[in-house]
């Protein structure tokens, strides 16, 4: 997460353009908004997105190819290749934020944009020099409370981010950095991963089953192959999910409305549902409450 | 340190004015420079500083009243009172950065600007609402690698800093925050402090004795009652300490030249010497090398 702030510090001046996979991770929007850039939404689910046009004159394009927050969608390999090609053609950096790549419940995932871009790199022993800025973190695979992440990028970008970080907080705690090294050395991620996939995958299935039972009349959604979220869109376009968020709180259920994932704060028909925190029974109860809130809100629309 | 960056994020737009105790902590300058403010130097050692003029139209004034980095000087109580009064009169925030307050080798220190400003606060049970933004840290009293500090300020400033921090790195590691709580509960600071004062105070005395023996012909300095540094000024005004820094490295001794503590990067006659890291023998050897470097540099000036 801090890397997003530092990328903004390095690349964005007021009025600069950046492109972002739409809908966009709320924390990323929060980190860049104080620098007052111009946001250009990239909807990677449409078939007619012109990647080069979207990235022309942009300082960088922000993407979460693996099970993005909020949609949980997997960006296909062909789209990743087009993103990398457009980055090379336009000179924009391609930020690949990958907190959820380890949470794939249904099989292998496509190569990362970093790997794809490295295919074209000369094999001369020098460090990676491509357009991708890859962000990794322990937050979803081990513990969010460690607050340790990492960046893989070309040497000049690493140097700029290091200077930017020094001016922001000098450095990350040496203690949590050493713990991170030990976590890697001990293979903790590999040993925890099957347990997490079983737990979270089961909860995903439980949430989707509960949604089928209670929410199918009101929402459409896609099956998320990984990550932490189901992203649902209201069938009735009059259903404002900012309003649903408030009615939901009265029913003691909390969903995240889509407007917070839109740089223009306009999209009000979606909700993000998390399935990793709660067990199957609580997920069922939450969905029942959400259905009740939806019915109440729809009743006021007549 | 991160608090300095966040204060800049909350208060500084490009071209805004800020006042800073001169010479100024390098890390503070680094944290604010990317926001391109106008720096106004406040030399608290002169007798004729107009505090109100210095802070008029400034968003904040930055001070390190206790044994500042780089000078090691203690700001007297009367000056603290004038700073607080000027902050109230001008509406500027008064940032009181206090990493070194616990490192007083020769007795008690004056009340903090925070305490002084709290004297004027109404006793109505509401939280502190004065102009001081007080910054504390465990870095000098326990361990810099924890990277945990804290801010005491009026509720509206705390709220703004909290939002700014959320957009920068979400939050500090929960692990190191819990360790900090345990450190306070266990009284570790109080039990370590006498040991540190004895160790560091002895090293201060050793450095000053070595300077008396080897550097008295070349530099003037004041006796630091606390902190980690001796600040020395060249007697010969032609001695450029940026140049001395380089010759010193050739002699395998490292000092910090004064230019890095000047927002205008102009002051080139001072050096900062740290006495807390090395023992008495190494301090003596370092001073001998520094004297050699100084003699070499002076010889080139003719």
Coordinates of C-alpha atoms in Angstrom, one line a residue:
Chain A
X1 CA 0.0 0.0 0.0
X2 CA 2.8 2.4 0.8
X3 CA 4.3 1.7 -2.6
X4 CA 1.2 3.3 -4.2
X5 CA 1.8 6.5 -2.2
X6 CA 5.5 6.4 -3.2
X7 CA 4.8 5.8 -6.9
X8 CA 2.5 8.9 -6.8
X9 CA 5.3 10.9 -5.0
X10 CA 7.8 9.9 -7.7
X11 CA 5.5 10.2 -10.8
X12 CA 2.6 12.5 -10.2
X13 CA 2.5 16.2 -10.3
X14 CA -0.9 18.0 -10.0
X15 CA -2.8 17.6 -13.2
X16 CA -0.8 14.7 -14.5
X17 CA -2.8 11.8 -16.1
X18 CA -2.9 8.3 -14.8
X19 CA -4.9 5.4 -16.0
X20 CA -6.5 2.9 -13.6
X21 CA -8.2 -0.5 -14.0
X22 CA -11.9 0.2 -13.3
X23 CA -13.3 -0.3 -10.7
X24 CA -10.2 0.7 -8.7
X25 CA -8.9 -0.3 -5.3
X26 CA -10.1 2.3 -2.8
X27 CA -6.7 2.6 -1.0
X28 CA -5.0 3.4 -4.3
X29 CA -7.4 6.2 -5.0
X30 CA -6.9 7.5 -1.5
X31 CA -3.1 7.5 -1.9
X32 CA -3.2 9.5 -5.2
X33 CA -6.1 11.9 -4.7
X34 CA -4.0 14.4 -2.6
X35 CA -1.8 14.9 -5.7
X36 CA -4.8 15.9 -7.8
X37 CA -4.1 13.8 -10.9
X38 CA -6.4 13.3 -13.8
X39 CA -7.8 9.8 -13.5
X40 CA -8.6 7.8 -16.7
X41 CA -10.7 4.7 -16.0
X42 CA -9.8 1.6 -17.9
X43 CA -12.5 -1.1 -18.0
X44 CA -10.6 -4.2 -18.8
X45 CA -13.8 -6.2 -19.1
X46 CA -15.0 -4.5 -22.3
X47 CA -13.9 -5.9 -25.6
X48 CA -13.1 -2.6 -27.3
X49 CA -10.7 -1.0 -24.9
X50 CA -7.9 0.8 -26.8
X51 CA -5.0 0.2 -24.4
X52 CA -2.6 2.5 -26.3
X53 CA -5.2 5.4 -26.2
X54 CA -5.8 4.7 -22.5
X55 CA -2.1 5.0 -21.6
X56 CA -1.0 7.7 -24.0
X57 CA 0.3 10.7 -22.0
X58 CA -0.4 8.8 -18.7
X59 CA 2.5 8.7 -16.2
X60 CA 1.4 5.1 -15.3
X61 CA -1.4 2.6 -15.6
X62 CA -2.6 0.9 -12.4
X63 CA -3.8 -2.7 -12.6
X64 CA -4.6 -5.6 -10.3
X65 CA -4.6 -8.5 -12.7
X66 CA -5.2 -11.2 -10.1
X67 CA -8.6 -11.2 -8.4
X68 CA -8.7 -7.5 -8.1
X69 CA -10.2 -5.6 -5.2
X70 CA -13.1 -5.0 -5.6
X71 CA -14.2 -7.3 -8.5
X72 CA -12.3 -10.5 -7.8
X73 CA -11.8 -10.9 -11.6
X74 CA -8.8 -12.5 -13.2
X75 CA -7.4 -10.5 -16.2
X76 CA -6.7 -13.0 -19.0
X77 CA -3.2 -13.5 -20.4
X78 CA -4.0 -11.8 -23.7
X79 CA -5.1 -8.6 -21.9
X80 CA -1.9 -8.7 -19.9
X81 CA 0.1 -8.9 -23.1
X82 CA -1.8 -6.0 -24.5
X83 CA -1.2 -3.9 -21.3
X84 CA 2.6 -4.6 -21.5
X85 CA 2.7 -3.8 -25.2
X86 CA 0.8 -0.5 -24.7
X87 CA 3.2 0.4 -21.8
X88 CA 6.2 -0.1 -24.1
X89 CA 4.5 1.8 -26.9
X90 CA 3.4 4.8 -24.8
X91 CA 6.2 5.0 -22.3
X92 CA 3.8 4.8 -19.4
X93 CA 4.8 2.7 -16.4
X94 CA 2.5 -0.3 -15.8
X95 CA 1.9 -0.8 -12.1
X96 CA 1.0 -4.4 -11.4
X97 CA -0.4 -4.6 -7.8
X98 CA -0.6 -8.3 -6.8
X99 CA -1.8 -8.9 -3.3
X100 CA -4.2 -11.7 -4.3
X101 CA -2.2 -13.8 -6.7
X102 CA -1.6 -16.5 -4.1
X103 CA -5.4 -16.8 -3.5
X104 CA -6.4 -18.8 -6.6
X105 CA -9.0 -21.4 -5.6
X106 CA -9.5 -23.1 -8.9
X107 CA -6.1 -23.7 -10.5
X108 CA -3.1 -21.9 -12.0
X109 CA -3.2 -18.3 -13.1
X110 CA -1.7 -16.6 -16.2
X111 CA 1.9 -15.2 -16.1
X112 CA 2.2 -11.8 -14.5
X113 CA 2.7 -8.7 -16.5
X114 CA 6.2 -8.6 -15.0
X115 CA 7.0 -12.1 -16.3
X116 CA 5.5 -11.3 -19.7
X117 CA 7.5 -8.1 -20.0
X118 CA 10.6 -9.8 -18.9
X119 CA 10.3 -12.2 -22.0
X120 CA 11.3 -9.3 -24.2
X121 CA 14.3 -8.2 -22.0
X122 CA 17.8 -8.9 -23.4
X123 CA 19.4 -11.9 -21.7
X124 CA 22.6 -10.0 -20.9
X125 CA 22.8 -10.5 -17.1
X126 CA 21.6 -7.0 -16.3
X127 CA 18.7 -6.4 -14.0
X128 CA 15.1 -6.2 -15.2
X129 CA 14.6 -2.9 -17.1
X130 CA 11.1 -3.2 -18.4
X131 CA 8.0 -1.0 -17.8
X132 CA 6.3 -3.0 -15.1
X133 CA 6.4 -1.9 -11.4
X134 CA 5.3 -5.1 -9.6
X135 CA 4.0 -4.8 -6.0
X136 CA 4.0 -7.8 -3.7
X137 CA 2.9 -8.0 0.0
X138 CA 2.7 -10.4 2.9
X139 CA -0.7 -8.9 3.9
X140 CA -3.0 -11.5 2.3
X141 CA -0.6 -14.5 2.5
X142 CA 0.7 -14.2 6.1
X143 CA -0.5 -11.2 8.1
X144 CA -1.7 -7.7 7.2
X145 CA -0.3 -6.4 10.6
X146 CA 3.3 -6.9 9.5
X147 CA 2.9 -4.0 7.0
X148 CA 5.7 -5.4 4.8
X149 CA 5.6 -5.3 1.0
X150 CA 8.1 -5.1 -1.9
X151 CA 8.6 -3.7 -5.3
X152 CA 10.2 -5.3 -8.4
X153 CA 11.0 -2.7 -11.0
X154 CA 13.8 -1.2 -13.2
X155 CA 16.8 0.0 -11.2
X156 CA 16.0 3.7 -11.8
X157 CA 12.5 3.3 -10.5
X158 CA 13.8 1.4 -7.4
X159 CA 16.3 4.2 -6.8
X160 CA 13.6 6.9 -7.1
X161 CA 11.2 4.9 -4.8
X162 CA 14.0 4.4 -2.2
X163 CA 14.7 8.1 -2.1
X164 CA 11.0 8.9 -1.8
X165 CA 10.6 6.4 1.0
X166 CA 13.5 7.9 2.9
X167 CA 11.8 11.3 2.8
X168 CA 8.5 9.7 4.0
X169 CA 9.5 7.4 6.9
X170 CA 13.3 6.8 6.6
X171 CA 12.6 3.0 6.3
X172 CA 10.4 0.2 7.4
X173 CA 10.9 -1.4 10.8
X174 CA 14.1 -3.6 10.7
X175 CA 12.3 -6.0 13.0
X176 CA 9.4 -6.7 10.6
X177 CA 11.8 -6.8 7.7
X178 CA 13.8 -9.5 9.4
X179 CA 10.7 -11.4 10.3
X180 CA 9.8 -11.2 6.6
X181 CA 13.2 -12.8 5.6
X182 CA 12.6 -15.6 8.1
X183 CA 9.1 -16.1 6.8
X184 CA 10.5 -16.6 3.3
X185 CA 13.4 -18.8 4.5
X186 CA 11.1 -21.0 6.5
X187 CA 8.7 -21.5 3.5
X188 CA 5.8 -20.3 5.6
X189 CA 3.9 -18.9 2.7
X190 CA 4.0 -22.3 0.9
X191 CA 3.0 -24.2 4.0
X192 CA 0.2 -21.9 4.9
X193 CA -1.2 -21.5 1.4
X194 CA -3.1 -24.9 1.1
X195 CA -4.7 -24.2 4.5
X196 CA -5.8 -20.7 3.4
X197 CA -7.1 -21.9 0.0
X198 CA -9.2 -24.6 1.7
X199 CA -10.6 -22.2 4.2
X200 CA -11.2 -19.2 1.9
X201 CA -12.3 -21.4 -1.0
X202 CA -15.0 -23.0 1.2
X203 CA -16.1 -19.6 2.4
X204 CA -16.4 -18.3 -1.2
X205 CA -18.6 -21.3 -2.0
X206 CA -20.7 -20.7 1.1
X207 CA -21.2 -17.0 0.3
X208 CA -22.1 -17.7 -3.4
X209 CA -24.6 -20.5 -2.3
X210 CA -26.2 -18.1 0.2
X211 CA -26.4 -15.4 -2.5
X212 CA -28.1 -17.8 -4.8
X213 CA -30.7 -18.5 -2.1
X214 CA -31.4 -14.9 -1.0
X215 CA -30.1 -12.3 -3.5
X216 CA -30.6 -13.8 -7.0
X217 CA -33.7 -11.6 -7.5
X218 CA -31.9 -8.4 -6.8
X219 CA -28.3 -8.8 -8.0
X220 CA -26.1 -10.3 -10.8
X221 CA -22.6 -11.4 -10.0
X222 CA -19.7 -13.4 -11.5
X223 CA -18.0 -16.4 -9.9
X224 CA -14.7 -15.2 -8.5
X225 CA -11.9 -17.7 -9.1
X226 CA -9.8 -16.2 -6.4
X227 CA -9.2 -13.3 -4.0
X228 CA -11.4 -12.2 -1.2
X229 CA -14.5 -10.6 -2.9
X230 CA -17.7 -11.1 -4.8
X231 CA -18.7 -8.1 -6.8
X232 CA -22.4 -7.8 -7.5
X233 CA -24.4 -5.4 -9.6
X234 CA -28.1 -4.5 -8.9
X235 CA -30.6 -5.7 -11.5
X236 CA -32.7 -2.6 -10.8
X237 CA -30.8 0.4 -12.0
X238 CA -32.6 2.6 -9.5
X239 CA -31.0 0.8 -6.6
X240 CA -28.4 3.2 -5.3
X241 CA -25.8 1.1 -3.4
X242 CA -24.7 4.2 -1.3
X243 CA -28.2 4.1 0.1
X244 CA -28.1 0.3 0.5
X245 CA -24.9 0.7 2.5
X246 CA -26.8 2.8 5.0
X247 CA -29.9 0.6 5.2
X248 CA -27.6 -2.4 5.5
X249 CA -25.9 -0.8 8.6
X250 CA -29.4 -0.5 10.2
X251 CA -29.8 -4.2 9.5
X252 CA -26.3 -4.8 11.0
X253 CA -24.7 -5.9 7.8
X254 CA -21.9 -4.1 6.1
X255 CA -21.1 -4.1 2.4
X256 CA -18.9 -1.7 0.5
X257 CA -20.7 0.4 -2.1
X258 CA -19.2 0.7 -5.6
X259 CA -18.9 4.5 -5.6
X260 CA -15.7 4.3 -3.4
X261 CA -14.0 2.3 -6.1
X262 CA -14.7 4.8 -8.9
X263 CA -12.3 7.7 -9.3
X264 CA -15.3 9.8 -10.5
X265 CA -17.4 8.5 -7.5
X266 CA -20.3 7.9 -10.0
X267 CA -20.8 4.2 -10.1
X268 CA -23.6 3.4 -7.6
X269 CA -25.0 0.1 -8.8
X270 CA -22.5 -2.3 -7.3
X271 CA -21.5 -3.8 -4.0
X272 CA -18.4 -5.6 -2.8
X273 CA -18.9 -8.6 -0.5
X274 CA -16.0 -10.1 1.4
X275 CA -16.0 -13.8 2.1
X276 CA -12.7 -14.5 3.9
X277 CA -13.4 -13.0 7.3
X278 CA -16.5 -14.8 8.3
X279 CA -17.5 -18.5 8.5
X280 CA -20.3 -20.0 6.5
X281 CA -23.0 -19.5 9.1
X282 CA -22.3 -15.8 9.5
X283 CA -22.1 -15.4 5.7
X284 CA -25.6 -16.9 5.4
X285 CA -26.9 -14.6 8.1
X286 CA -25.2 -11.6 6.5
X287 CA -26.8 -12.3 3.1
X288 CA -30.2 -12.7 4.7
X289 CA -29.8 -9.3 6.3
X290 CA -28.6 -7.8 3.1
X291 CA -31.6 -9.2 1.2
X292 CA -33.9 -7.7 3.9
X293 CA -32.1 -4.3 3.5
X294 CA -32.5 -4.5 -0.3
X295 CA -36.2 -5.3 0.0
X296 CA -36.7 -2.4 2.4
X297 CA -34.8 0.0 0.0
X298 CA -36.6 -1.2 -3.1
X299 CA -40.0 -0.7 -1.3
X300 CA -39.2 3.0 -0.8
X301 CA -38.6 3.3 -4.6
X302 CA -42.2 2.2 -5.2
Chain B
X1 CA 10.0 11.0 11.2
X2 CA 6.8 9.9 9.3
X3 CA 4.9 12.5 11.3
X4 CA 6.9 15.3 9.6
X5 CA 5.9 13.9 6.1
X6 CA 2.3 13.7 7.2
X7 CA 2.3 17.3 8.7
X8 CA 3.6 18.4 5.3
X9 CA 0.8 16.5 3.6
X10 CA -1.8 18.1 5.8
X11 CA -0.5 21.6 5.9
X12 CA 1.7 22.4 2.9
X13 CA 0.7 23.3 -0.6
X14 CA 3.3 24.4 -3.1
X15 CA 4.6 27.8 -2.3
X16 CA 3.3 27.8 1.3
X17 CA 5.6 29.3 3.9
X18 CA 7.0 27.4 6.8
X19 CA 9.4 28.5 9.5
X20 CA 12.1 26.3 10.8
X21 CA 14.6 26.4 13.6
X22 CA 18.0 26.9 12.0
X23 CA 20.0 24.8 11.5
X24 CA 17.3 22.2 10.7
X25 CA 17.1 18.5 10.9
X26 CA 18.1 17.1 7.5
X27 CA 15.3 14.5 7.5
X28 CA 12.7 17.2 8.1
X29 CA 14.0 19.1 5.1
X30 CA 13.9 16.0 3.0
X31 CA 10.3 15.3 4.0
X32 CA 9.1 18.8 3.1
X33 CA 11.2 19.6 0.0
X34 CA 9.0 17.6 -2.5
X35 CA 6.1 19.9 -1.6
X36 CA 8.1 22.9 -2.6
X37 CA 7.3 25.2 0.3
X38 CA 9.1 28.5 1.0
X39 CA 11.4 27.9 4.0
X40 CA 12.0 30.7 6.5
X41 CA 15.0 30.1 8.8
X42 CA 14.6 30.9 12.5
X43 CA 17.9 31.2 14.3
X44 CA 16.8 30.8 18.0
X45 CA 20.3 31.6 19.2
X46 CA 20.2 35.2 18.1
X47 CA 18.8 37.7 20.6
X48 CA 16.8 39.8 18.2
X49 CA 14.6 37.2 16.5
X50 CA 11.1 38.5 16.0
X51 CA 9.0 35.3 16.6
X52 CA 5.8 36.9 15.4
X53 CA 7.3 38.1 12.2
X54 CA 9.0 34.7 11.6
X55 CA 5.7 32.9 12.0
X56 CA 3.3 35.3 10.3
X57 CA 1.7 33.7 7.2
X58 CA 3.6 30.5 8.0
X59 CA 1.6 27.2 8.0
X60 CA 3.8 26.0 10.9
X61 CA 7.0 26.5 12.7
X62 CA 9.3 23.5 13.1
X63 CA 11.4 23.3 16.3
X64 CA 13.5 20.8 18.2
X65 CA 13.8 22.5 21.6
X66 CA 15.7 19.7 23.3
X67 CA 19.3 19.1 22.1
X68 CA 18.4 19.6 18.4
X69 CA 19.9 17.7 15.6
X70 CA 22.4 19.0 14.5
X71 CA 23.4 21.6 17.2
X72 CA 22.7 19.7 20.5
X73 CA 21.5 23.0 22.0
X74 CA 18.8 23.3 24.6
X75 CA 16.2 26.1 23.8
X76 CA 15.6 28.0 27.1
X77 CA 12.2 28.2 28.7
X78 CA 11.7 31.9 27.8
X79 CA 12.3 31.2 24.1
X80 CA 9.8 28.3 24.3
X81 CA 7.2 30.7 25.9
X82 CA 7.8 33.2 23.1
X83 CA 7.4 30.5 20.5
X84 CA 4.1 29.4 22.0
X85 CA 2.9 33.0 22.3
X86 CA 3.8 33.7 18.6
X87 CA 2.0 30.6 17.5
X88 CA -1.1 31.7 19.3
X89 CA -0.8 35.2 17.9
X90 CA -0.1 34.2 14.3
X91 CA -2.3 31.1 14.0
X92 CA 0.7 29.1 12.9
X93 CA 1.0 25.5 14.3
X94 CA 4.1 25.0 16.4
X95 CA 5.7 21.6 15.7
X96 CA 7.8 20.4 18.7
X97 CA 9.9 17.5 17.6
X98 CA 11.3 15.8 20.7
X99 CA 13.5 12.8 20.0
X100 CA 16.3 13.8 22.4
X101 CA 14.4 15.1 25.5
X102 CA 15.3 11.9 27.4
X103 CA 19.0 12.3 26.7
X104 CA 19.8 15.1 29.2
X105 CA 23.2 14.4 30.8
X106 CA 23.4 17.4 33.2
X107 CA 20.0 17.7 34.9
X108 CA 16.4 18.6 34.3
X109 CA 15.2 20.4 31.2
X110 CA 12.7 23.2 30.8
X111 CA 9.0 22.4 30.3
X112 CA 8.0 21.5 26.7
X113 CA 6.2 23.9 24.5
X114 CA 3.3 21.5 24.7
X115 CA 3.2 21.8 28.5
X116 CA 3.6 25.6 28.3
X117 CA 0.8 25.9 25.8
X118 CA -1.4 23.6 27.9
X119 CA -1.1 26.1 30.9
X120 CA -3.4 28.5 29.0
X121 CA -5.9 25.8 28.1
X122 CA -9.3 25.9 29.8
X123 CA -9.7 23.3 32.5
X124 CA -13.0 22.0 31.2
X125 CA -12.1 18.3 30.7
X126 CA -11.9 18.6 27.0
X127 CA -8.8 17.4 25.1
X128 CA -5.8 19.6 24.5
X129 CA -6.7 22.2 21.8
X130 CA -3.6 24.3 21.6
X131 CA -1.2 25.2 18.7
X132 CA 1.5 22.7 19.5
X133 CA 2.0 19.5 17.5
X134 CA 4.3 17.4 19.8
X135 CA 6.2 14.5 18.2
X136 CA 7.6 11.7 20.3
X137 CA 9.5 8.6 19.3
X138 CA 11.1 5.4 20.7
X139 CA 14.0 5.7 18.2
X140 CA 16.5 7.3 20.6
X141 CA 15.2 5.9 23.9
X142 CA 14.7 2.2 23.0
X143 CA 15.5 1.3 19.4
X144 CA 15.3 3.2 16.0
X145 CA 14.4 -0.1 14.2
X146 CA 11.0 -0.2 15.8
X147 CA 9.9 2.9 13.7
X148 CA 7.2 3.8 16.2
X149 CA 6.5 7.4 17.1
X150 CA 3.5 9.4 18.3
X151 CA 1.8 12.8 18.0
X152 CA 0.1 14.8 20.7
X153 CA -2.0 17.6 19.2
X154 CA -5.5 19.1 19.0
X155 CA -8.2 16.7 17.9
X156 CA -8.7 18.3 14.5
X157 CA -5.0 17.9 13.7
X158 CA -4.9 14.3 14.9
X159 CA -7.9 13.5 12.7
X160 CA -6.2 15.1 9.7
X161 CA -3.0 13.3 10.3
X162 CA -4.8 10.0 10.8
X163 CA -6.5 10.4 7.4
X164 CA -3.2 11.4 5.8
X165 CA -1.5 8.4 7.3
X166 CA -4.3 6.1 6.0
X167 CA -3.6 7.3 2.5
X168 CA 0.1 6.9 2.9
X169 CA 0.5 3.4 4.4
X170 CA -2.9 2.5 6.0
X171 CA -1.3 2.1 9.4
X172 CA 1.9 1.2 11.3
X173 CA 2.6 -2.5 12.0
X174 CA 0.3 -3.8 14.7
X175 CA 3.1 -5.9 16.0
X176 CA 5.5 -3.0 16.6
X177 CA 2.6 -1.0 18.1
X178 CA 1.9 -3.7 20.6
X179 CA 5.6 -4.0 21.4
X180 CA 5.5 -0.2 22.1
X181 CA 2.6 -0.6 24.5
X182 CA 4.4 -3.4 26.3
X183 CA 7.6 -1.3 26.5
X184 CA 5.6 1.5 28.2
X185 CA 3.8 -0.9 30.5
X186 CA 7.1 -2.5 31.5
X187 CA 8.8 0.8 32.3
X188 CA 11.6 -0.1 29.9
X189 CA 12.3 3.5 29.0
X190 CA 12.8 4.5 32.7
X191 CA 15.0 1.4 33.4
X192 CA 17.2 1.9 30.4
X193 CA 17.5 5.6 30.7
X194 CA 20.2 5.8 33.5
X195 CA 22.3 3.2 31.6
X196 CA 22.1 5.2 28.4
X197 CA 22.8 8.5 30.1
X198 CA 25.9 7.1 31.7
X199 CA 27.1 5.5 28.5
X200 CA 26.4 8.5 26.2
X201 CA 27.4 11.1 28.7
X202 CA 30.8 9.5 29.1
X203 CA 31.2 9.4 25.3
X204 CA 30.2 13.1 25.1
X205 CA 32.9 13.9 27.6
X206 CA 35.4 11.7 25.7
X207 CA 34.7 13.4 22.4
X208 CA 34.9 16.9 23.9
X209 CA 38.2 16.1 25.6
X210 CA 39.6 14.7 22.3
X211 CA 38.4 17.8 20.4
X212 CA 40.2 20.0 23.1
X213 CA 43.4 18.1 22.4
X214 CA 43.3 18.0 18.6
X215 CA 40.7 20.5 17.1
X216 CA 40.9 23.6 19.3
X217 CA 43.0 25.4 16.7
X218 CA 40.5 24.9 14.0
X219 CA 37.0 24.9 15.4
X220 CA 34.8 26.5 18.1
X221 CA 32.0 24.6 19.7
X222 CA 29.5 24.7 22.5
X223 CA 29.2 22.1 25.3
X224 CA 26.1 20.1 24.5
X225 CA 24.1 19.3 27.7
X226 CA 22.3 16.5 26.0
X227 CA 21.4 14.7 22.7
X228 CA 23.9 13.0 20.4
X229 CA 25.9 15.7 18.7
X230 CA 28.6 18.3 19.0
X231 CA 28.2 21.2 16.5
X232 CA 31.4 22.9 15.6
X233 CA 32.1 26.0 13.5
X234 CA 35.4 26.6 11.7
X235 CA 37.5 29.5 12.9
X236 CA 38.8 30.1 9.4
X237 CA 35.9 31.2 7.4
X238 CA 37.5 29.9 4.2
X239 CA 37.2 26.3 5.5
X240 CA 34.3 24.9 3.4
X241 CA 33.0 21.9 5.4
X242 CA 31.5 20.3 2.2
X243 CA 35.1 20.0 1.1
X244 CA 36.2 18.8 4.6
X245 CA 33.6 16.1 4.4
X246 CA 35.3 14.7 1.3
X247 CA 38.9 15.0 2.6
X248 CA 37.6 13.4 5.8
X249 CA 36.4 10.4 3.9
X250 CA 39.8 10.0 2.4
X251 CA 41.2 9.9 6.0
X252 CA 38.4 7.4 6.9
X253 CA 36.5 9.7 9.2
X254 CA 32.9 10.8 8.5
X255 CA 31.4 14.1 9.7
X256 CA 28.2 15.7 8.5
X257 CA 28.7 19.1 6.8
X258 CA 26.4 22.0 7.8
X259 CA 25.1 22.6 4.3
X260 CA 22.6 19.7 4.6
X261 CA 21.0 21.3 7.7
X262 CA 20.3 24.6 5.8
X263 CA 17.1 24.9 3.8
X264 CA 19.0 27.3 1.6
X265 CA 22.1 24.9 1.4
X266 CA 24.4 27.8 2.0
X267 CA 25.9 27.4 5.5
X268 CA 29.3 25.7 4.9
X269 CA 31.3 26.5 8.0
X270 CA 29.9 23.9 10.4
X271 CA 30.2 20.2 11.1
X272 CA 28.1 17.8 13.2
X273 CA 30.0 15.2 15.2
X274 CA 28.1 12.2 16.7
X275 CA 29.3 10.9 20.0
X276 CA 26.8 8.1 20.9
X277 CA 27.8 5.4 18.4
X278 CA 31.5 5.0 19.1
X279 CA 33.5 4.3 22.3
X280 CA 36.1 6.7 23.7
X281 CA 39.1 5.2 21.8
X282 CA 37.4 5.3 18.5
X283 CA 36.2 8.9 19.2
X284 CA 39.9 9.9 19.9
X285 CA 41.1 8.2 16.7
X286 CA 38.3 9.9 14.7
X287 CA 39.2 13.3 16.0
X288 CA 42.9 12.8 15.2
X289 CA 41.9 11.9 11.6
X290 CA 39.6 14.9 11.4
X291 CA 42.4 17.2 12.5
X292 CA 44.6 15.6 9.9
X293 CA 41.9 16.2 7.2
X294 CA 41.5 19.8 8.4
X295 CA 45.2 20.5 8.2
X296 CA 45.4 19.0 4.7
X297 CA 42.5 21.1 3.5
X298 CA 43.8 24.3 5.1
X299 CA 47.2 23.7 3.5
X300 CA 45.5 23.8 0.0
X301 CA 44.0 27.3 0.9
X302 CA 47.6 28.7 1.3

